[in-house]
Amino acid sequence: MELLQAALAERRRAASPRRTCGADGNTTRARRSVSLKEQLIGRGTIAGLTAISYLPEPLLLTIAKVWGAVGPLLQPARARLGRANLARVYEFRDNATPTSSALTRGTREMFEHHLRFYIESARAPRHARKIIATRVKLEDELAVAAAFSPAAGASIFLAAHFGAIELPGSILADRSGRTPMAPMEEISNEVLQAWMLRVRGAGLGLRIISAKGAAQVMSDELAVGGIVGMVGDRNIVGAGVPVKLFGQTAKLPIGPALLAVESGAKLYVAAVIREPRGAYTGYIREVVIPTDGDRMARTRATLAGIAAVFEELIVKAPEQWWTLFYPIWDDIRA
């Protein structure tokens, strides 16, 4: 029942009309004048992100390492939640209760890797393709070649908030010879939103679309054999669907699984994990979509398959999964 309710809720949100500029000239959320303050904040942020992309990488990694040490002290509530969630993943991986020292070390690494995500996001438009060409090793070249082949047809590539999340999409664009479509959550600052859409699209070889109304746009893209990328490990809107994740019940977004079942597209989970000395390793797994049962049963089974792949990949480097900073399981709250 909760699966059906979640599906209906997401469909209602997708069907809700976006407000536009009215006949009387009053501006709305879809189109409105940008205040001077918003322009200054947006342009200042853009300048900062651009400057970061020019700074030496060793300096930025040193800053991230320092943040790993001081971040838990400055954000104790966040550190406590992250530590509790990390303990669950460690226990699932090792089948043993983690030591306090291991959790302290892991929590510091979580803060470090979370900042590295922001650093990589700022640097990606200028540096992602060079990094892919020189520093990314693929676990299975043949599997990637088959999944990313221009002849592979309609495909959904799913990621978690994990590792170097900017790189899988760029690898997909380079290897497939096509332009993957990817939704991006809307930023409240419209100046920054427009810039992010532009640079992430051109810099990473993606077609970035707004998350609002994305379900229908992605369905249309898959219907003509296109490829789409999504993030699916954290339920941001809607009720979510219960699924076993690291041994306990969590709620994951229904969208990717439902889209795969309804479209008939292949479904993959991809991740790029940071390794020592600036190296990266890329992984890809296909999620089998059941053919038996009704739509809801198939969607639920597909979601369970997604969760199993998330578990397999995340245990390779749990400290790089920054969803741990957010509520995941009902028995571990902020």
mmCIF file of C-alpha atoms in Angstrom:
data_model
loop_
_atom_site.group_PDB
_atom_site.id
_atom_site.type_symbol
_atom_site.label_atom_id
_atom_site.label_comp_id
_atom_site.label_asym_id
_atom_site.label_seq_id
_atom_site.Cartn_x
_atom_site.Cartn_y
_atom_site.Cartn_z
ATOM 1 C CA MET A 1 0.000 0.000 0.000
ATOM 2 C CA GLU A 2 2.766 2.472 0.883
ATOM 3 C CA LEU A 3 4.333 1.808 -2.532
ATOM 4 C CA LEU A 4 1.129 2.757 -4.314
ATOM 5 C CA GLN A 5 0.690 5.841 -2.130
ATOM 6 C CA ALA A 6 4.240 6.978 -2.851
ATOM 7 C CA ALA A 7 3.754 6.468 -6.575
ATOM 8 C CA LEU A 8 0.532 8.457 -6.588
ATOM 9 C CA ALA A 9 2.112 11.249 -4.549
ATOM 10 C CA GLU A 10 5.026 11.566 -6.954
ATOM 11 C CA ARG A 11 2.692 11.586 -9.938
ATOM 12 C CA ARG A 12 0.624 14.376 -8.385
ATOM 13 C CA ARG A 13 3.755 16.426 -7.831
ATOM 14 C CA ALA A 14 4.917 15.819 -11.398
ATOM 15 C CA ALA A 15 1.508 16.831 -12.736
ATOM 16 C CA SER A 16 1.323 20.044 -10.695
ATOM 17 C CA PRO A 17 1.614 23.023 -13.055
ATOM 18 C CA ARG A 18 4.504 25.397 -12.596
ATOM 19 C CA ARG A 19 3.492 28.953 -12.018
ATOM 20 C CA THR A 20 4.364 31.328 -14.830
ATOM 21 C CA CYS A 21 4.240 35.023 -15.432
ATOM 22 C CA GLY A 22 0.598 36.114 -15.398
ATOM 23 C CA ALA A 23 -1.176 38.300 -17.891
ATOM 24 C CA ASP A 24 -1.024 41.206 -15.475
ATOM 25 C CA GLY A 25 2.754 41.118 -15.509
ATOM 26 C CA ASN A 26 3.168 39.892 -11.944
ATOM 27 C CA THR A 27 6.222 37.683 -11.664
ATOM 28 C CA THR A 28 6.140 34.192 -10.183
ATOM 29 C CA ARG A 29 8.560 31.468 -9.085
ATOM 30 C CA ALA A 30 9.013 30.245 -12.661
ATOM 31 C CA ARG A 31 9.859 33.717 -13.937
ATOM 32 C CA ARG A 32 10.504 36.701 -11.719
ATOM 33 C CA SER A 33 12.827 39.640 -11.407
ATOM 34 C CA VAL A 34 16.050 38.928 -9.551
ATOM 35 C CA SER A 35 16.817 41.249 -6.649
ATOM 36 C CA LEU A 36 20.138 43.036 -6.370
ATOM 37 C CA LYS A 37 20.942 41.053 -3.230
ATOM 38 C CA GLU A 38 20.253 37.777 -5.018
ATOM 39 C CA GLN A 39 22.424 38.848 -7.940
ATOM 40 C CA LEU A 40 25.300 39.764 -5.630
ATOM 41 C CA ILE A 41 25.067 36.509 -3.696
ATOM 42 C CA GLY A 42 24.804 34.467 -6.876
ATOM 43 C CA ARG A 43 27.664 36.188 -8.656
ATOM 44 C CA GLY A 44 29.816 36.080 -5.520
ATOM 45 C CA THR A 45 29.266 32.347 -5.191
ATOM 46 C CA ILE A 46 30.058 31.845 -8.865
ATOM 47 C CA ALA A 47 33.274 33.821 -8.476
ATOM 48 C CA GLY A 48 34.260 31.723 -5.473
ATOM 49 C CA LEU A 49 33.560 28.419 -7.211
ATOM 50 C CA THR A 50 35.445 29.570 -10.292
ATOM 51 C CA ALA A 51 38.426 30.601 -8.167
ATOM 52 C CA ILE A 52 38.465 27.191 -6.479
ATOM 53 C CA SER A 53 38.719 25.520 -9.888
ATOM 54 C CA TYR A 54 42.028 27.338 -10.460
ATOM 55 C CA LEU A 55 43.622 26.530 -7.090
ATOM 56 C CA PRO A 56 46.208 23.726 -6.880
ATOM 57 C CA GLU A 57 44.588 20.403 -6.064
ATOM 58 C CA PRO A 58 47.111 19.509 -3.303
ATOM 59 C CA LEU A 59 46.171 22.697 -1.454
ATOM 60 C CA LEU A 60 42.467 21.882 -1.683
ATOM 61 C CA LEU A 61 43.030 18.332 -0.451
ATOM 62 C CA THR A 62 44.993 19.664 2.508
ATOM 63 C CA ILE A 63 42.095 21.960 3.365
ATOM 64 C CA ALA A 64 39.734 18.970 3.188
ATOM 65 C CA LYS A 65 42.013 16.973 5.492
ATOM 66 C CA VAL A 66 42.036 19.808 8.029
ATOM 67 C CA TRP A 67 38.257 20.061 7.832
ATOM 68 C CA GLY A 68 38.064 16.359 8.587
ATOM 69 C CA ALA A 69 39.766 17.042 11.909
ATOM 70 C CA VAL A 70 37.920 20.219 12.932
ATOM 71 C CA GLY A 71 34.522 19.623 11.307
ATOM 72 C CA PRO A 72 33.274 17.145 13.929
ATOM 73 C CA LEU A 73 34.223 19.635 16.656
ATOM 74 C CA LEU A 74 32.424 22.538 14.987
ATOM 75 C CA GLN A 75 29.355 20.501 13.997
ATOM 76 C CA PRO A 76 28.879 18.043 16.882
ATOM 77 C CA ALA A 77 25.223 17.203 16.168
ATOM 78 C CA ARG A 78 26.026 16.363 12.578
ATOM 79 C CA ALA A 79 29.014 14.324 13.690
ATOM 80 C CA ARG A 80 26.887 12.326 16.134
ATOM 81 C CA LEU A 81 24.318 11.409 13.502
ATOM 82 C CA GLY A 82 26.995 10.560 10.949
ATOM 83 C CA ARG A 83 28.859 8.445 13.475
ATOM 84 C CA ALA A 84 25.714 6.503 14.456
ATOM 85 C CA ASN A 85 24.812 5.832 10.824
ATOM 86 C CA LEU A 86 28.404 4.884 10.001
ATOM 87 C CA ALA A 87 28.392 2.384 12.874
ATOM 88 C CA ARG A 88 25.474 0.582 11.223
ATOM 89 C CA VAL A 89 27.322 0.287 7.920
ATOM 90 C CA TYR A 90 30.517 -0.892 9.622
ATOM 91 C CA GLU A 91 28.587 -3.515 11.591
ATOM 92 C CA PHE A 92 26.867 -4.741 8.426
ATOM 93 C CA ARG A 93 30.206 -4.930 6.604
ATOM 94 C CA ASP A 94 32.278 -6.532 9.361
ATOM 95 C CA ASN A 95 29.566 -8.485 11.190
ATOM 96 C CA ALA A 96 30.977 -7.007 14.393
ATOM 97 C CA THR A 97 30.462 -3.935 16.538
ATOM 98 C CA PRO A 98 32.946 -1.234 15.460
ATOM 99 C CA THR A 99 35.437 0.147 17.950
ATOM 100 C CA SER A 100 35.229 3.724 19.171
ATOM 101 C CA SER A 101 38.567 4.569 17.557
ATOM 102 C CA ALA A 102 37.407 3.211 14.196
ATOM 103 C CA LEU A 103 34.263 5.336 14.358
ATOM 104 C CA THR A 104 36.220 8.446 15.336
ATOM 105 C CA ARG A 105 38.589 7.942 12.425
ATOM 106 C CA GLY A 106 35.714 7.165 10.059
ATOM 107 C CA THR A 107 33.743 10.243 11.110
ATOM 108 C CA ARG A 108 36.738 12.465 10.393
ATOM 109 C CA GLU A 109 37.069 10.880 6.974
ATOM 110 C CA MET A 110 33.369 11.493 6.327
ATOM 111 C CA PHE A 111 33.817 15.224 6.923
ATOM 112 C CA GLU A 112 36.921 15.237 4.746
ATOM 113 C CA HIS A 113 35.255 13.424 1.853
ATOM 114 C CA HIS A 114 32.135 15.563 2.054
ATOM 115 C CA LEU A 115 34.238 18.680 1.521
ATOM 116 C CA ARG A 116 36.069 16.906 -1.278
ATOM 117 C CA PHE A 117 32.699 16.469 -2.989
ATOM 118 C CA TYR A 118 32.204 20.249 -3.030
ATOM 119 C CA ILE A 119 35.763 20.761 -4.230
ATOM 120 C CA GLU A 120 35.236 18.255 -7.044
ATOM 121 C CA SER A 121 31.930 19.889 -7.970
ATOM 122 C CA ALA A 122 33.671 23.248 -8.322
ATOM 123 C CA ARG A 123 36.547 21.759 -10.325
ATOM 124 C CA ALA A 124 34.551 19.297 -12.443
ATOM 125 C CA PRO A 125 33.619 21.575 -15.368
ATOM 126 C CA ARG A 126 37.311 22.374 -15.932
ATOM 127 C CA HIS A 127 39.009 19.167 -14.825
ATOM 128 C CA ALA A 128 36.630 16.175 -14.916
ATOM 129 C CA ARG A 129 37.508 14.943 -18.384
ATOM 130 C CA LYS A 130 41.249 15.168 -17.752
ATOM 131 C CA ILE A 131 40.846 13.247 -14.488
ATOM 132 C CA ILE A 132 38.827 10.559 -16.256
ATOM 133 C CA ALA A 133 41.454 10.201 -18.967
ATOM 134 C CA THR A 134 44.441 9.948 -16.630
ATOM 135 C CA ARG A 135 43.365 8.857 -13.146
ATOM 136 C CA VAL A 136 40.220 6.715 -13.322
ATOM 137 C CA LYS A 137 40.585 2.935 -13.476
ATOM 138 C CA LEU A 138 37.484 0.945 -14.360
ATOM 139 C CA GLU A 139 36.907 -2.261 -12.436
ATOM 140 C CA ASP A 140 35.386 -3.941 -15.506
ATOM 141 C CA GLU A 141 36.147 -2.308 -18.849
ATOM 142 C CA LEU A 142 33.951 -4.736 -20.776
ATOM 143 C CA ALA A 143 30.912 -4.152 -18.572
ATOM 144 C CA VAL A 144 31.293 -0.390 -18.914
ATOM 145 C CA ALA A 145 31.773 -0.662 -22.679
ATOM 146 C CA ALA A 146 28.607 -2.739 -23.018
ATOM 147 C CA ALA A 147 26.502 -0.479 -20.794
ATOM 148 C CA PHE A 148 27.766 2.755 -22.335
ATOM 149 C CA SER A 149 27.679 1.592 -25.951
ATOM 150 C CA PRO A 150 25.774 3.905 -28.312
ATOM 151 C CA ALA A 151 23.823 0.804 -29.379
ATOM 152 C CA ALA A 152 22.763 -0.086 -25.817
ATOM 153 C CA GLY A 153 19.425 1.677 -26.173
ATOM 154 C CA ALA A 154 17.345 3.263 -23.440
ATOM 155 C CA SER A 155 19.137 3.099 -20.100
ATOM 156 C CA ILE A 156 18.904 4.579 -16.620
ATOM 157 C CA PHE A 157 22.128 5.161 -14.703
ATOM 158 C CA LEU A 158 21.625 5.528 -10.984
ATOM 159 C CA ALA A 159 24.104 6.871 -8.438
ATOM 160 C CA ALA A 160 24.225 7.453 -4.704
ATOM 161 C CA HIS A 161 25.504 10.512 -2.859
ATOM 162 C CA PHE A 162 28.760 8.636 -2.749
ATOM 163 C CA GLY A 163 32.336 9.010 -3.921
ATOM 164 C CA ALA A 164 33.206 11.304 -6.805
ATOM 165 C CA ILE A 165 29.610 11.696 -7.923
ATOM 166 C CA GLU A 166 30.438 14.188 -10.692
ATOM 167 C CA LEU A 167 32.549 11.669 -12.626
ATOM 168 C CA PRO A 168 30.141 8.840 -13.615
ATOM 169 C CA GLY A 169 27.994 11.152 -15.730
ATOM 170 C CA SER A 170 30.995 12.539 -17.550
ATOM 171 C CA ILE A 171 32.340 9.026 -18.173
ATOM 172 C CA LEU A 172 28.923 8.077 -19.529
ATOM 173 C CA ALA A 173 28.879 11.061 -21.878
ATOM 174 C CA ASP A 174 32.389 10.342 -23.159
ATOM 175 C CA ARG A 175 31.928 6.591 -23.591
ATOM 176 C CA SER A 176 28.409 6.597 -25.024
ATOM 177 C CA GLY A 177 28.917 9.375 -27.536
ATOM 178 C CA ARG A 178 25.515 10.686 -26.488
ATOM 179 C CA THR A 179 24.290 13.421 -24.160
ATOM 180 C CA PRO A 180 22.829 11.904 -21.002
ATOM 181 C CA MET A 181 19.927 13.713 -19.365
ATOM 182 C CA ALA A 182 20.158 14.381 -15.636
ATOM 183 C CA PRO A 183 17.773 16.263 -13.319
ATOM 184 C CA MET A 184 19.177 18.770 -10.845
ATOM 185 C CA GLU A 185 17.435 20.030 -7.735
ATOM 186 C CA GLU A 186 16.458 23.667 -8.102
ATOM 187 C CA ILE A 187 18.611 26.204 -6.266
ATOM 188 C CA SER A 188 16.722 29.090 -4.682
ATOM 189 C CA ASN A 189 19.160 31.631 -6.156
ATOM 190 C CA GLU A 190 18.212 31.900 -9.841
ATOM 191 C CA VAL A 191 21.530 33.440 -10.902
ATOM 192 C CA LEU A 192 23.413 30.508 -9.413
ATOM 193 C CA GLN A 193 20.854 28.044 -10.773
ATOM 194 C CA ALA A 194 21.309 29.292 -14.340
ATOM 195 C CA TRP A 195 25.097 29.146 -14.018
ATOM 196 C CA MET A 196 25.039 25.615 -12.586
ATOM 197 C CA LEU A 197 22.798 24.392 -15.386
ATOM 198 C CA ARG A 198 25.134 25.894 -17.969
ATOM 199 C CA VAL A 199 28.553 24.872 -16.653
ATOM 200 C CA ARG A 200 27.571 21.405 -15.452
ATOM 201 C CA GLY A 201 25.948 20.703 -18.773
ATOM 202 C CA ALA A 202 28.768 21.929 -20.986
ATOM 203 C CA GLY A 203 31.600 20.957 -18.641
ATOM 204 C CA LEU A 204 30.422 17.412 -17.986
ATOM 205 C CA GLY A 205 28.755 16.685 -21.315
ATOM 206 C CA LEU A 206 25.297 16.357 -19.785
ATOM 207 C CA ARG A 207 21.875 17.770 -20.528
ATOM 208 C CA ILE A 208 20.834 19.133 -17.150
ATOM 209 C CA ILE A 209 17.113 19.585 -16.546
ATOM 210 C CA SER A 210 15.167 20.925 -13.598
ATOM 211 C CA ALA A 211 14.002 18.316 -11.099
ATOM 212 C CA LYS A 212 10.514 19.829 -11.275
ATOM 213 C CA GLY A 213 8.513 17.899 -13.839
ATOM 214 C CA ALA A 214 11.541 15.732 -14.641
ATOM 215 C CA ALA A 215 9.642 12.424 -14.505
ATOM 216 C CA GLN A 216 7.724 13.046 -17.724
ATOM 217 C CA VAL A 217 10.732 14.551 -19.498
ATOM 218 C CA MET A 218 12.860 11.519 -18.632
ATOM 219 C CA SER A 219 10.085 9.134 -19.685
ATOM 220 C CA ASP A 220 9.948 10.854 -23.067
ATOM 221 C CA GLU A 221 13.733 10.624 -23.390
ATOM 222 C CA LEU A 222 13.748 6.898 -22.647
ATOM 223 C CA ALA A 223 10.886 6.335 -25.090
ATOM 224 C CA VAL A 224 13.163 7.422 -27.942
ATOM 225 C CA GLY A 225 16.105 5.320 -26.732
ATOM 226 C CA GLY A 226 17.833 7.997 -24.669
ATOM 227 C CA ILE A 227 19.822 7.693 -21.467
ATOM 228 C CA VAL A 228 19.179 9.397 -18.155
ATOM 229 C CA GLY A 229 21.141 9.718 -14.933
ATOM 230 C CA MET A 230 19.599 9.946 -11.474
ATOM 231 C CA VAL A 231 20.563 9.923 -7.805
ATOM 232 C CA GLY A 232 18.483 7.537 -5.737
ATOM 233 C CA ASP A 233 19.818 6.859 -2.248
ATOM 234 C CA ARG A 234 18.088 9.619 -0.305
ATOM 235 C CA ASN A 235 14.381 10.344 -0.160
ATOM 236 C CA ILE A 236 14.181 14.133 -0.493
ATOM 237 C CA VAL A 237 10.488 14.484 -1.378
ATOM 238 C CA GLY A 238 7.554 12.169 -0.819
ATOM 239 C CA ALA A 239 7.061 9.333 1.622
ATOM 240 C CA GLY A 240 9.582 6.935 0.128
ATOM 241 C CA VAL A 241 9.252 3.165 0.021
ATOM 242 C CA PRO A 242 10.493 0.876 2.820
ATOM 243 C CA VAL A 243 13.369 -1.402 1.827
ATOM 244 C CA LYS A 244 16.097 -3.274 3.680
ATOM 245 C CA LEU A 245 19.329 -1.286 3.615
ATOM 246 C CA PHE A 246 22.340 -2.438 5.617
ATOM 247 C CA GLY A 247 20.186 -4.833 7.573
ATOM 248 C CA GLN A 248 17.488 -2.400 8.688
ATOM 249 C CA THR A 249 14.472 -0.788 7.050
ATOM 250 C CA ALA A 250 15.079 2.527 5.310
ATOM 251 C CA LYS A 251 13.014 4.478 2.790
ATOM 252 C CA LEU A 252 14.290 5.033 -0.725
ATOM 253 C CA PRO A 253 12.713 7.104 -3.511
ATOM 254 C CA ILE A 254 10.449 5.111 -5.769
ATOM 255 C CA GLY A 255 11.180 7.156 -8.911
ATOM 256 C CA PRO A 256 14.153 5.293 -10.454
ATOM 257 C CA ALA A 257 12.653 1.824 -9.966
ATOM 258 C CA LEU A 258 9.207 2.859 -11.199
ATOM 259 C CA LEU A 259 10.697 4.621 -14.223
ATOM 260 C CA ALA A 260 12.692 1.508 -15.113
ATOM 261 C CA VAL A 261 9.660 -0.772 -14.803
ATOM 262 C CA GLU A 262 7.354 1.499 -16.800
ATOM 263 C CA SER A 263 9.856 2.382 -19.541
ATOM 264 C CA GLY A 264 11.440 -1.019 -20.055
ATOM 265 C CA ALA A 265 14.864 0.633 -19.994
ATOM 266 C CA LYS A 266 17.905 -1.107 -18.576
ATOM 267 C CA LEU A 267 18.880 0.006 -15.080
ATOM 268 C CA TYR A 268 22.451 0.377 -13.847
ATOM 269 C CA VAL A 269 24.065 1.639 -10.658
ATOM 270 C CA ALA A 270 27.378 3.427 -11.172
ATOM 271 C CA ALA A 271 29.937 4.789 -8.725
ATOM 272 C CA VAL A 272 33.435 6.242 -8.773
ATOM 273 C CA ILE A 273 35.345 5.780 -5.518
ATOM 274 C CA ARG A 274 38.313 7.870 -4.426
ATOM 275 C CA GLU A 275 41.527 5.932 -3.892
ATOM 276 C CA PRO A 276 44.890 6.957 -2.359
ATOM 277 C CA ARG A 277 47.279 9.233 -4.247
ATOM 278 C CA GLY A 278 44.614 10.919 -6.352
ATOM 279 C CA ALA A 279 43.403 7.786 -8.117
ATOM 280 C CA TYR A 280 39.800 6.711 -8.688
ATOM 281 C CA THR A 281 38.078 3.392 -9.411
ATOM 282 C CA GLY A 282 34.845 3.187 -11.381
ATOM 283 C CA TYR A 283 32.201 0.509 -10.834
ATOM 284 C CA ILE A 284 29.011 -0.416 -12.636
ATOM 285 C CA ARG A 285 26.314 -2.968 -11.820
ATOM 286 C CA GLU A 286 23.152 -3.849 -13.721
ATOM 287 C CA VAL A 287 19.985 -4.190 -11.652
ATOM 288 C CA VAL A 288 17.759 -6.987 -12.912
ATOM 289 C CA ILE A 289 14.170 -5.847 -13.424
ATOM 290 C CA PRO A 290 11.715 -8.698 -12.769
ATOM 291 C CA THR A 291 9.256 -9.639 -15.483
ATOM 292 C CA ASP A 292 6.787 -11.463 -13.229
ATOM 293 C CA GLY A 293 4.104 -9.790 -11.143
ATOM 294 C CA ASP A 294 2.174 -6.563 -11.438
ATOM 295 C CA ARG A 295 3.789 -3.144 -11.758
ATOM 296 C CA MET A 296 3.952 -2.484 -8.032
ATOM 297 C CA ALA A 297 5.445 -5.892 -7.236
ATOM 298 C CA ARG A 298 8.068 -5.458 -9.948
ATOM 299 C CA THR A 299 8.861 -1.956 -8.733
ATOM 300 C CA ARG A 300 9.299 -3.148 -5.164
ATOM 301 C CA ALA A 301 11.605 -5.976 -6.279
ATOM 302 C CA THR A 302 13.619 -3.570 -8.425
ATOM 303 C CA LEU A 303 14.018 -1.212 -5.483
ATOM 304 C CA ALA A 304 15.300 -4.098 -3.365
ATOM 305 C CA GLY A 305 17.829 -4.839 -6.102
ATOM 306 C CA ILE A 306 18.968 -1.218 -6.093
ATOM 307 C CA ALA A 307 19.434 -1.324 -2.323
ATOM 308 C CA ALA A 308 21.520 -4.502 -2.598
ATOM 309 C CA VAL A 309 23.854 -2.870 -5.128
ATOM 310 C CA PHE A 310 24.145 0.251 -2.990
ATOM 311 C CA GLU A 311 25.219 -1.981 -0.108
ATOM 312 C CA GLU A 312 27.802 -3.782 -2.233
ATOM 313 C CA LEU A 313 29.423 -0.582 -3.475
ATOM 314 C CA ILE A 314 29.151 1.595 -0.375
ATOM 315 C CA VAL A 315 30.864 -0.936 1.911
ATOM 316 C CA LYS A 316 33.978 -0.463 -0.232
ATOM 317 C CA ALA A 317 34.337 3.069 1.188
ATOM 318 C CA PRO A 318 31.547 3.936 3.661
ATOM 319 C CA GLU A 319 33.241 7.187 4.652
ATOM 320 C CA GLN A 320 32.558 8.523 1.146
ATOM 321 C CA TRP A 321 28.769 8.159 1.501
ATOM 322 C CA TRP A 322 27.660 11.566 2.750
ATOM 323 C CA THR A 323 24.014 10.558 3.017
ATOM 324 C CA LEU A 324 25.188 9.297 6.417
ATOM 325 C CA PHE A 325 24.944 12.907 7.592
ATOM 326 C CA TYR A 326 21.149 12.707 7.176
ATOM 327 C CA PRO A 327 18.433 10.543 8.773
ATOM 328 C CA ILE A 328 18.259 7.161 7.031
ATOM 329 C CA TRP A 329 16.742 4.714 9.506
ATOM 330 C CA ASP A 330 13.846 5.465 11.842
ATOM 331 C CA ASP A 331 15.684 4.137 14.884
ATOM 332 C CA ILE A 332 18.615 6.531 14.325
ATOM 333 C CA ARG A 333 17.334 10.092 14.355
ATOM 334 C CA ALA A 334 19.003 13.474 14.171
#
